[in-house]
XYZ file of C-alpha atoms in Angstrom:
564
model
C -9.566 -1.978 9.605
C -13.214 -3.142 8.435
C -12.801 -4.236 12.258
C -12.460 -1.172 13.425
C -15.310 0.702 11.440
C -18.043 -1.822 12.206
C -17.424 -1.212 15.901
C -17.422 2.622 15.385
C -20.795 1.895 13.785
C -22.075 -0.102 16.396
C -21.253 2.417 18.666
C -22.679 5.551 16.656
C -26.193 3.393 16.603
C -26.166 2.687 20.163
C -25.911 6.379 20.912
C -28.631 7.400 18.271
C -30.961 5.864 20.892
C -33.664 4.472 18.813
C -32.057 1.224 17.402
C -32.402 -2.056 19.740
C -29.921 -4.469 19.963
C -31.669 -6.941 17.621
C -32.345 -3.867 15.252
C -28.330 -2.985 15.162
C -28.063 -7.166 14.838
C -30.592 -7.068 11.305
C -28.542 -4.233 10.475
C -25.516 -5.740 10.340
C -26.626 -9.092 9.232
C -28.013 -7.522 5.999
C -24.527 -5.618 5.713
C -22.661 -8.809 5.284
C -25.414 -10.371 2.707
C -25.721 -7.529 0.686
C -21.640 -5.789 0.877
C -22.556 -3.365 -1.898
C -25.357 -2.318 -0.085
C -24.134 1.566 1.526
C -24.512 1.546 5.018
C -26.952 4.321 5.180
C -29.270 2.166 2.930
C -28.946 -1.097 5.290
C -29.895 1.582 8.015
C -32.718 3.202 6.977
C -34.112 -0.225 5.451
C -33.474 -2.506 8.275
C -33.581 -0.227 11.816
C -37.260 -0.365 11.466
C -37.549 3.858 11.294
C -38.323 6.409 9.325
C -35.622 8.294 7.189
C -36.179 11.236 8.746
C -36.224 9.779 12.484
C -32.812 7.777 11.297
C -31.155 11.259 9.880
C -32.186 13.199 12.895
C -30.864 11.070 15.614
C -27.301 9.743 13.787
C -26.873 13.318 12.861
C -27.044 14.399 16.431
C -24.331 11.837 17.180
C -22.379 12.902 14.890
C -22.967 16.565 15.096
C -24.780 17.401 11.742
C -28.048 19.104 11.791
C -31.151 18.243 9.506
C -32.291 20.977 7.199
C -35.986 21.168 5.318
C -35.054 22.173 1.236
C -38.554 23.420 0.683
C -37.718 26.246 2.735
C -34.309 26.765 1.701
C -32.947 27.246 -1.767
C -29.514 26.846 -2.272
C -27.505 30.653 -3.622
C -26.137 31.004 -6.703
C -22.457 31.019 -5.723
C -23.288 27.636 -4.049
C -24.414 26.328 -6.878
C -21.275 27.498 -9.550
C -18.925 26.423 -6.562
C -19.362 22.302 -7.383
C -19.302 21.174 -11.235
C -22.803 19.020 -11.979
C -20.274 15.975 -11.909
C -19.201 16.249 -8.656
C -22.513 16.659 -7.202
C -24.205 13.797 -9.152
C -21.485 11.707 -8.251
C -21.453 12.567 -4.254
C -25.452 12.754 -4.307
C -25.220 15.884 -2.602
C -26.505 19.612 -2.876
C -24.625 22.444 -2.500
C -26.116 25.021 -0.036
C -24.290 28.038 0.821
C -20.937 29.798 0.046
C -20.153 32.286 2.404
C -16.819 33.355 0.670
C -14.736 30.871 2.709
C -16.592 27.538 3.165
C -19.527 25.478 1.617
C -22.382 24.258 3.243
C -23.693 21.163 1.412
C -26.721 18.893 1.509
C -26.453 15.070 1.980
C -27.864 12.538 2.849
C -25.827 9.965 3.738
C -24.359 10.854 6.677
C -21.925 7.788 7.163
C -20.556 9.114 3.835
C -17.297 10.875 5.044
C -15.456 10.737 1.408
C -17.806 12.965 0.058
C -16.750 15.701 2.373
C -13.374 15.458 1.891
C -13.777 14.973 -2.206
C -15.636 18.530 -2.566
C -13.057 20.063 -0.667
C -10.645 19.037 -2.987
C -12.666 20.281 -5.828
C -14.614 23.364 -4.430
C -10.939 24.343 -2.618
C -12.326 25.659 0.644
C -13.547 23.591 3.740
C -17.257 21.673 3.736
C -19.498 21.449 5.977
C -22.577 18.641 5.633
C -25.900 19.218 6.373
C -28.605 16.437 6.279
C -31.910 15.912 4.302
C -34.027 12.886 3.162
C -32.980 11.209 0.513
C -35.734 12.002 -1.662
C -35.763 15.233 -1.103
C -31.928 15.792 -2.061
C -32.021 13.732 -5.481
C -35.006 15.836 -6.402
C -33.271 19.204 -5.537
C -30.119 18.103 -7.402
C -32.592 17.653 -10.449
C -34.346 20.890 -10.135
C -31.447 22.922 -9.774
C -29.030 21.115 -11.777
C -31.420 19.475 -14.398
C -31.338 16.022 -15.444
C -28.589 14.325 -16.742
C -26.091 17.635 -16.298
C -23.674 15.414 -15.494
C -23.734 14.560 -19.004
C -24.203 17.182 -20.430
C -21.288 18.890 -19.042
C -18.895 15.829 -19.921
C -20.347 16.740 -23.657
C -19.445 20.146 -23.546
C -16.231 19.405 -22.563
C -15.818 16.104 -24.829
C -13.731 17.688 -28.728
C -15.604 14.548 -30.353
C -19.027 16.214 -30.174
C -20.059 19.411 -32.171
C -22.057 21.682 -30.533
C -24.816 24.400 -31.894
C -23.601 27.436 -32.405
C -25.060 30.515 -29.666
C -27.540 31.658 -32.950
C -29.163 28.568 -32.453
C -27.616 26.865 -36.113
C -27.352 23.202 -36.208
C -24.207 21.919 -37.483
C -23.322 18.307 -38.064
C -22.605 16.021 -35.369
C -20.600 12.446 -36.607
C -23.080 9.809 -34.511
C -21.491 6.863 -35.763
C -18.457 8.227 -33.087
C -21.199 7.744 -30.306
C -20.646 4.434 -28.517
C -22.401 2.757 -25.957
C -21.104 4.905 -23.188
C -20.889 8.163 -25.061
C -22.142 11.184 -22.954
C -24.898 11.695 -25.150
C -25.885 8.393 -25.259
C -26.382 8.354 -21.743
C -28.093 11.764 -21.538
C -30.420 10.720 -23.617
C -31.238 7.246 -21.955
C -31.190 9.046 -18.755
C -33.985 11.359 -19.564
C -36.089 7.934 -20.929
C -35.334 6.597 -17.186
C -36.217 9.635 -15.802
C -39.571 9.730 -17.805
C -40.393 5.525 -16.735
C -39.658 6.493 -13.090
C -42.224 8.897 -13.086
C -45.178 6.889 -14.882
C -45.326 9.343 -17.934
C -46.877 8.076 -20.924
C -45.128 10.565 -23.264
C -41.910 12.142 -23.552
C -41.819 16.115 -26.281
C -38.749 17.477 -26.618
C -39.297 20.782 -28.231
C -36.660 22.857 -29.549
C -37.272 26.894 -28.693
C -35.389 29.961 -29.470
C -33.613 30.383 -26.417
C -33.940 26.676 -24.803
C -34.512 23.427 -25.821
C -37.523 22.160 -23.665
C -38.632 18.679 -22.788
C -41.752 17.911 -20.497
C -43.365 14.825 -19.636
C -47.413 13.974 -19.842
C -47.837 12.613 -16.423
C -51.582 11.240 -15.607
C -52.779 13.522 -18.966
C -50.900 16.656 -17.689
C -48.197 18.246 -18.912
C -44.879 18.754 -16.658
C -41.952 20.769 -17.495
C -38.451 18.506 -17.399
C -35.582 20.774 -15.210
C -32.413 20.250 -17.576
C -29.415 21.915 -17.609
C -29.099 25.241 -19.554
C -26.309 24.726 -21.905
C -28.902 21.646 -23.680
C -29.782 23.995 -26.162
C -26.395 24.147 -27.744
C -26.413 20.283 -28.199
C -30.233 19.775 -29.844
C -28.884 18.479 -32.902
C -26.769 15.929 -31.009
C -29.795 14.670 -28.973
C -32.211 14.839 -31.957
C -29.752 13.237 -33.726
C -29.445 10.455 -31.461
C -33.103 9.823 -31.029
C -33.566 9.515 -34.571
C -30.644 6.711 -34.773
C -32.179 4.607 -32.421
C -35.530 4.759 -33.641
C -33.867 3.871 -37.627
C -34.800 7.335 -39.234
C -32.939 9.143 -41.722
C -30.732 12.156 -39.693
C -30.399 13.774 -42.432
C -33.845 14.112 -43.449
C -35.269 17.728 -41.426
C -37.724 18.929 -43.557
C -41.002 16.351 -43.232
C -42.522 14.460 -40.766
C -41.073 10.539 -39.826
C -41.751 8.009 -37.295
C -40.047 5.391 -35.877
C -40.208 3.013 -33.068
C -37.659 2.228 -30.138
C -37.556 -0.789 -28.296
C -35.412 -0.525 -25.039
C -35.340 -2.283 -21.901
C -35.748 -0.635 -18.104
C -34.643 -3.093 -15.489
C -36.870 -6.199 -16.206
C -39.444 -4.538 -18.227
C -39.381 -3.957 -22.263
C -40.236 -0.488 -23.055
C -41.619 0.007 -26.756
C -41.422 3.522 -27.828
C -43.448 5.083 -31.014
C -41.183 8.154 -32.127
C -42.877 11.023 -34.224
C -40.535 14.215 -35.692
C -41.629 17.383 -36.847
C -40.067 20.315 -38.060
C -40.518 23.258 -36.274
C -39.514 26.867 -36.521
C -36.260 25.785 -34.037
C -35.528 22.656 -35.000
C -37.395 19.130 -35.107
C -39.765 18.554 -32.309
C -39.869 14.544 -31.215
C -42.919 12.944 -29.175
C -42.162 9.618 -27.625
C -45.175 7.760 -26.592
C -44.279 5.085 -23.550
C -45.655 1.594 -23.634
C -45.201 -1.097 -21.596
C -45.349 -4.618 -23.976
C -46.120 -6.481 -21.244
C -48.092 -4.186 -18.741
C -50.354 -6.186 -17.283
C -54.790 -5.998 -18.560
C -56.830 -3.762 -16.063
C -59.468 -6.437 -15.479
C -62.810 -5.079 -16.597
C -64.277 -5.106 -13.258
C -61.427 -3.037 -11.855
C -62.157 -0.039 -15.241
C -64.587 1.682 -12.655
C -68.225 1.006 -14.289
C -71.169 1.312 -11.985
C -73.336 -1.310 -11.598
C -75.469 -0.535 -14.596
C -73.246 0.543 -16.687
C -71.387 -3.080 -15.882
C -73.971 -5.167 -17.042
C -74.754 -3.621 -19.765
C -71.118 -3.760 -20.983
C -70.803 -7.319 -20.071
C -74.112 -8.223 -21.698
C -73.033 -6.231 -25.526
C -69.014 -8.042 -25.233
C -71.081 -11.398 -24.981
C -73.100 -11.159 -27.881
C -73.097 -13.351 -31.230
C -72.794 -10.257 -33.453
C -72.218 -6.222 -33.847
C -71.010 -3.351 -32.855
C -69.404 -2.293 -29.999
C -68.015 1.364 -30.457
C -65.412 2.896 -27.408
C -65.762 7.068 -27.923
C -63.718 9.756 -26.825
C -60.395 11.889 -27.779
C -57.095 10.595 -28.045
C -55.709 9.444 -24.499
C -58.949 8.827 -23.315
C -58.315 4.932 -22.890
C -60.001 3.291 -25.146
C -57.108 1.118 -26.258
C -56.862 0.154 -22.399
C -60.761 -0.388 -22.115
C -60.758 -2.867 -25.345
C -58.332 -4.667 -24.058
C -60.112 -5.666 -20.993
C -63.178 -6.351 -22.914
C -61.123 -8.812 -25.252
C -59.212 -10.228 -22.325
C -62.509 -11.050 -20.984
C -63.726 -13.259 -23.965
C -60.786 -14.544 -24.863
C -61.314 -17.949 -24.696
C -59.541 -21.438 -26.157
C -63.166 -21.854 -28.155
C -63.174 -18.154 -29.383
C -61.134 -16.685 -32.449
C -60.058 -13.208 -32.074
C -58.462 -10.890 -34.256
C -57.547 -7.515 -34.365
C -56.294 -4.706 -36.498
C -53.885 -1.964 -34.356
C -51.840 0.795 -34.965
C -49.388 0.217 -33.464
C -50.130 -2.626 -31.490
C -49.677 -1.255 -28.217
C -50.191 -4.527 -26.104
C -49.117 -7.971 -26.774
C -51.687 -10.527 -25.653
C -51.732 -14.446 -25.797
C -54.395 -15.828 -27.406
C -55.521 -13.413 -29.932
C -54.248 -13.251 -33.363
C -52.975 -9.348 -33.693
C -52.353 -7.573 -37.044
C -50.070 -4.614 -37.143
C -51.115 -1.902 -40.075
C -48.697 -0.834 -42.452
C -50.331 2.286 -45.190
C -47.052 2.366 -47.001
C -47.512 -0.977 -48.102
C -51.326 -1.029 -48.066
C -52.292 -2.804 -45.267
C -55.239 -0.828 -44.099
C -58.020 -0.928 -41.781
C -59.850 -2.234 -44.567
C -57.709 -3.991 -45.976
C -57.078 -6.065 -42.736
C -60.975 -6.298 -42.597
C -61.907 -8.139 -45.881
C -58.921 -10.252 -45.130
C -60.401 -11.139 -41.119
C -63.453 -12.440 -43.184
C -61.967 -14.771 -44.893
C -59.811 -16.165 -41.505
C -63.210 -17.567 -39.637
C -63.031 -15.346 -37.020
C -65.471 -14.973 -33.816
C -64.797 -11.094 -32.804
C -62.964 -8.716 -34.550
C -61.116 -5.849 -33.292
C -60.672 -2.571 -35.550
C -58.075 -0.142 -33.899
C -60.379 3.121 -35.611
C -63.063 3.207 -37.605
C -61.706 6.685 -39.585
C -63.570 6.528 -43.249
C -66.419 4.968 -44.878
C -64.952 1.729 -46.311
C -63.662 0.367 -42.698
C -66.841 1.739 -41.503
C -69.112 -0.489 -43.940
C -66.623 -3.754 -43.744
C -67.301 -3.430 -39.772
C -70.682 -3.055 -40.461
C -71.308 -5.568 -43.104
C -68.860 -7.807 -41.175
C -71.228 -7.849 -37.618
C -74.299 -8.445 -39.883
C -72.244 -11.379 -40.775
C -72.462 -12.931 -37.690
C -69.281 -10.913 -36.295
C -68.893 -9.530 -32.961
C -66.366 -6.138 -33.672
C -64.686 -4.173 -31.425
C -63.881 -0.403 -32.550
C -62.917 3.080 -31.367
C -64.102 6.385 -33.129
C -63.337 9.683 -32.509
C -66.913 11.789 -30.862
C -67.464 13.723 -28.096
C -69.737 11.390 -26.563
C -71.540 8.232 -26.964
C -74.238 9.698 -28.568
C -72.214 11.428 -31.307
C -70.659 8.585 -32.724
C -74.034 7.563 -35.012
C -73.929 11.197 -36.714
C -71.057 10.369 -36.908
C -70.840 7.475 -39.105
C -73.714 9.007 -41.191
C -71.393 11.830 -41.771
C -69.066 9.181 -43.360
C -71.579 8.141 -45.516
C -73.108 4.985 -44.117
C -76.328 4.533 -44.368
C -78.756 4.658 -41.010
C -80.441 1.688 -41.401
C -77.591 -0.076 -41.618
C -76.272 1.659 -38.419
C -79.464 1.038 -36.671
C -79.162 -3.089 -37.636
C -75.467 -3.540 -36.944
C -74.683 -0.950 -33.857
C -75.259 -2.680 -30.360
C -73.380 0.169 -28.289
C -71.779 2.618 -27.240
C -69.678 3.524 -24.562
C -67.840 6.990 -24.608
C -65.140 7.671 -21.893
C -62.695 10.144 -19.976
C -59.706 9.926 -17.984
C -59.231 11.913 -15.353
C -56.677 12.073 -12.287
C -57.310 10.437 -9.187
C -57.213 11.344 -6.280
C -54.314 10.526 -3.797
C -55.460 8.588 -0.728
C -52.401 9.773 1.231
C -52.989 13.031 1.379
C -56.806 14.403 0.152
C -58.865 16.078 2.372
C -63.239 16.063 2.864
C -64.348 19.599 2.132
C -67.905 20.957 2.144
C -69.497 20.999 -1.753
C -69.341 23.980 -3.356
C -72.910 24.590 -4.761
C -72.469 26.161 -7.399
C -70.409 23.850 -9.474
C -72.770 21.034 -9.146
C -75.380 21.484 -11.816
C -77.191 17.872 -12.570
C -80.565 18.228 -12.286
C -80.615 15.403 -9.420
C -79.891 16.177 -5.604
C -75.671 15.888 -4.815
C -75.352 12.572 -2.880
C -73.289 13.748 -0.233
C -72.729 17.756 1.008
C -69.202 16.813 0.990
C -66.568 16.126 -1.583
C -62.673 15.357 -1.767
C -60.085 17.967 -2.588
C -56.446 17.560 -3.313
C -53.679 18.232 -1.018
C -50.080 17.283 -1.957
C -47.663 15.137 -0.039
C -44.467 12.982 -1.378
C -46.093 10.123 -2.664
C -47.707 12.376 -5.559
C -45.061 14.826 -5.775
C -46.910 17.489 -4.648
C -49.747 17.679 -7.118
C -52.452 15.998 -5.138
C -53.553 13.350 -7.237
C -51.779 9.827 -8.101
C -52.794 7.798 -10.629
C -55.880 8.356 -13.282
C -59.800 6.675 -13.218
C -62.289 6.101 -16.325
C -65.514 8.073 -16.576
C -67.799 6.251 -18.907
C -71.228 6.549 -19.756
C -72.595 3.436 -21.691
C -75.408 3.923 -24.888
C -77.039 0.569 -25.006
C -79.174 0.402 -28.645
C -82.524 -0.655 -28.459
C -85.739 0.047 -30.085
C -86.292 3.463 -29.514
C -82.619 4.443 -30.321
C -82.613 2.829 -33.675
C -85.916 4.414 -34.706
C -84.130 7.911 -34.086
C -81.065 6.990 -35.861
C -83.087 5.916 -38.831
C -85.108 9.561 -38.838
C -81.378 11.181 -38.551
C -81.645 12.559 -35.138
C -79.389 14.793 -34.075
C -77.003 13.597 -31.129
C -78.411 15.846 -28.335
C -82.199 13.839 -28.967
C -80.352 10.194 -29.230
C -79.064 11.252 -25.753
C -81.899 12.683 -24.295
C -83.283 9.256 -25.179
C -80.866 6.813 -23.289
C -81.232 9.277 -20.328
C -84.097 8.668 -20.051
C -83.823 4.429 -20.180
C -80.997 4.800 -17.033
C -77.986 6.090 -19.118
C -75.792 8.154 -16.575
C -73.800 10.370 -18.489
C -70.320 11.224 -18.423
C -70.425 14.136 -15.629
C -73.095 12.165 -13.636
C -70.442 9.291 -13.693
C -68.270 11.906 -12.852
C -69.906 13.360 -9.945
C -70.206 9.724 -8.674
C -66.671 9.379 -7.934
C -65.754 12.832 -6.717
C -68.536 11.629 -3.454
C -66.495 8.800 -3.104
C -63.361 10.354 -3.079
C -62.002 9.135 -6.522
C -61.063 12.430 -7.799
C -61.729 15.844 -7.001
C -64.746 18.503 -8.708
C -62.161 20.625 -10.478
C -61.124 17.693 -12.395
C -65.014 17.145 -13.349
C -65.152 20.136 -14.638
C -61.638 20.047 -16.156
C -62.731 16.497 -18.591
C -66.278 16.346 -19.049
C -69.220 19.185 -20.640
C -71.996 20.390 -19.562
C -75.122 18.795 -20.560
């Protein structure tokens, strides 16, 4: 028998007419090392063509025709025909139903079980269609939602109580949930799901009519397509995030956070959990992080040549103050590390104070805070004083007694590392005055400053040159170039345009001049003013920058960074 279907193979790629004879050889060589491997697969990967070129020609062989989904959406009574099982476990979309067969999408088409399966189960006669892979798993998941398989087995499933159509939560028991519960899955699906698609956070957000979950993808907000019976089982799914990150299920009514630590193939995943009650129900935010994604090396951050050296000169320095500015998400976590990663040496003693710690790194002696137990900032501080430390790394400076140990603690003969939360670079000293430090002690201890952005980059696959658009450019300099970068969409960045994310920085170095206006109180607009005028670029100029090389595009300048 397998006899008989590898030479029907054979023959069905020799009359494709695009496969050689050593190309139907590699095909069939990988076959027998890899058996689990689908055929299809082995194809595709090994015949040395693209998908489409491979669909196209074995479909004409076989008689099935290709079909393009962005220009066809599948009806309504296609889409009730098939359960969410069935087509999740055929990896196939369902079309059209024109009252006596159904036209489905696939695309495997060496698959010839599938066919006859959904006959079975849709009770009428199927005819296949073919699509790129890609394309078909991504309609199944916009029409069907993720993880409806699931969800439907749930529905179905007597163990699991479900929210009643007013939107009440009733008691679900979770200690029935094992490892391959429906739920269980569900919910470790939409985790994947999230991984797969480089978000850094995951808010599921209970509604009136819906229970919604998006993912923050490159610092932008996309909307999850999940089946629409989830709402019934919120409890359920709250329920079973807040078992595996240790909370108390049957606390609703304050705020809790947790952590999760999974794994997703061979990396280990650690996930902070925050809950919230909300007018619906509790809303959860999972925050992604990779314990053991690998340091952006702080040449590769994206610092211009000045802004470099000045960096590299402050990180090397015997004592004070380093300060990384910005809002949360900005990077600055990302940006210390580098700058730690680069001193960390066998003759230098680090330590830091994080929370959370969101990296592990070798070397370094890391200290996670704990305020229920009254391990501080501060507290950490006076402690690091007392361990003969080198550099010192403060995970926020956010009130006046970490603020004067850092201080005190660089006039000490410390090097520290610190974020704070300013608009800019120049902000941060009004800043620290606001919390009650006094100037001349900022003016002693602070070296620098470095406030930062992230915005999206650009993808190279698919951007386009277009002529600049006058009036958006508004630096007082001439525009480098008359053209800038704009984005387009393709597959590789799902459409959007832009793949990926890039650091705008602009770097306050302290010096004579800056410490004299810090002592008189100057406001933040004159302390900038000042390092403009010593070669400080600022945050837009660095900005502008990369959109004339093509880094990221002019709405996205205006989009992270103010007018000044």
């Amino acid at each position: 028998m397998a006899d008989i279907v590898s030479s029907l193979t054979n023959l069905v790629l020799k009359n494709a007419g695009i496969f050689s004879g050593e190309q139907i050889a590699r095909i069939e060589k990988s076959r027998a090392e890899n058996p689990d491997m689908k055929l299809c697969e082995a194809v595709v990967k090994f015949g040395g063509h693209r998908e489409e070129e491979v669909l196209a020609a074995i479909g004409k062989v076989l008689g099935f025709e290709m079909v393009d989904l962005e220009s066809h959406q599948p009806t309504s009574d296609a889409l009730t025909k098939l359960p969410a099982s069935a087509v999740y476990q055929y990896n196939v979309l369902p079309l059209r139903y024109d009252g006596s067969s159904l036209t489905i999408v696939s695309y495997d088409p060496f698959d010839t079980s599938a066919a006859d399966g959904l006959r079975l189960v849709a009770f009428c006669p199927v005819k296949t269609l073919l699509a790129p892979k890609e394309d078909v798993s991504a309609a199944i998941k916009k029409y069907y939602g993720v993880g409806a398989d699931a969800i439907e087995k749930i529905i179905s499933d007597d163990r699991y109580s479900v929210d009643d159509e007013f939107g009440a939560m009733t008691k679900i028991d979770v200690n029935e949930m094992g490892e391959e519960a429906s739920i269980v899955r569900f919910v470790n699906q939409i985790i994947v799901e999230a991984d797969k698609q480089g978000a850094t956070d995951i808010h599921i957000e209970p509604q009136e009519t819906e229970l919604r979950i998006r993912y923050r993808i490159d610092g932008m907000l996309h909307k999850v397509d999940v089946p629409p019976q989830l709402n019934k089982l919120k409890a359920a799914i709250i329920s079973r995030i807040k078992v595996m990150a240790n909370l108390d299920i049957a606390e609703k009514r304050l705020p809790m956070d947790g952590r999760i630590g999974i794994r997703i193939g061979a990396q280990d995943i650690d996930i902070r959990v925050s809950t919230m009650p909300a007018a619906y129900g509790e809303s959860i935010s999972l925050r992604l992080l990779a314990k053991s994604g690998s340091f952006v090396k702080m040449c590769d951050l994206g610092f211009n040549e000045r802004d470099f050296a000045v960096v590299d000169k402050i990180i090397r320095r015997p004592n004070g103050i380093f300060l990384v500015t910005g809002p949360t998400g900005s990077g600055k976590s990302t940006s210390l590390y580098s700058f730690l990663h680069e001193v960390n040496k066998i003759d230098v003693r680090i330590m830091t104070a994080e929370d959370p710690i969101e990296y592990h790194m070798a070397g370094i002696n890391q200290v996670q805070m704990q305020s229920e137990i009254g391990m501080t900032f501060a507290r950490a501080l006076r402690a690091f004083l007392r361990q003969d430390p080198d550099i010192i790394m403060v995970g926020e400076i956010r009130d006046r007694e970490t603020a004067e140990i850092a201080i005190n603690a660089s006039l000490t003969g410390h090097m520290v590392f610190s974020t704070l939360h300013t608009n800019d670079a120049a902000g941060a000293f009004p800043r620290l005055i606001d919390m009650g430090v006094e100037p001349f002690l900022i003016a002693s201890a602070v070296a620098g400053v470095m406030g930062q952005r992230l915005c999206r980059r650009l993808c190279p696959d698919c951007m386009r040159e277009v002529p600049l658009d006058m009036k958006y450019y508004t630096l007082k300099s001439a525009p480098e170039k008359n053209t800038v970068f704009e984005p387009v969409g393709c597959d590789n960045c799902t459409r959007t345009g832009y793949k990926g994310r890039r650091a705008l920085f602009e770097v306050l170095e302290v010096d004579e001049d800056i410490e004299g206006a810090i002592v008189r109180r100057e406001n933040a607009t004159e302390i900038r003013n000042i390092s403009i005028s010593k070669g400080m670029k600022t945050l837009r100029e660095d900005g502008w920058a990369k959109a004339f090389r093509g880094i990221t595009s002019v709405k996205e300048i205006m989009r992270v960074t103010e007018e000044q």
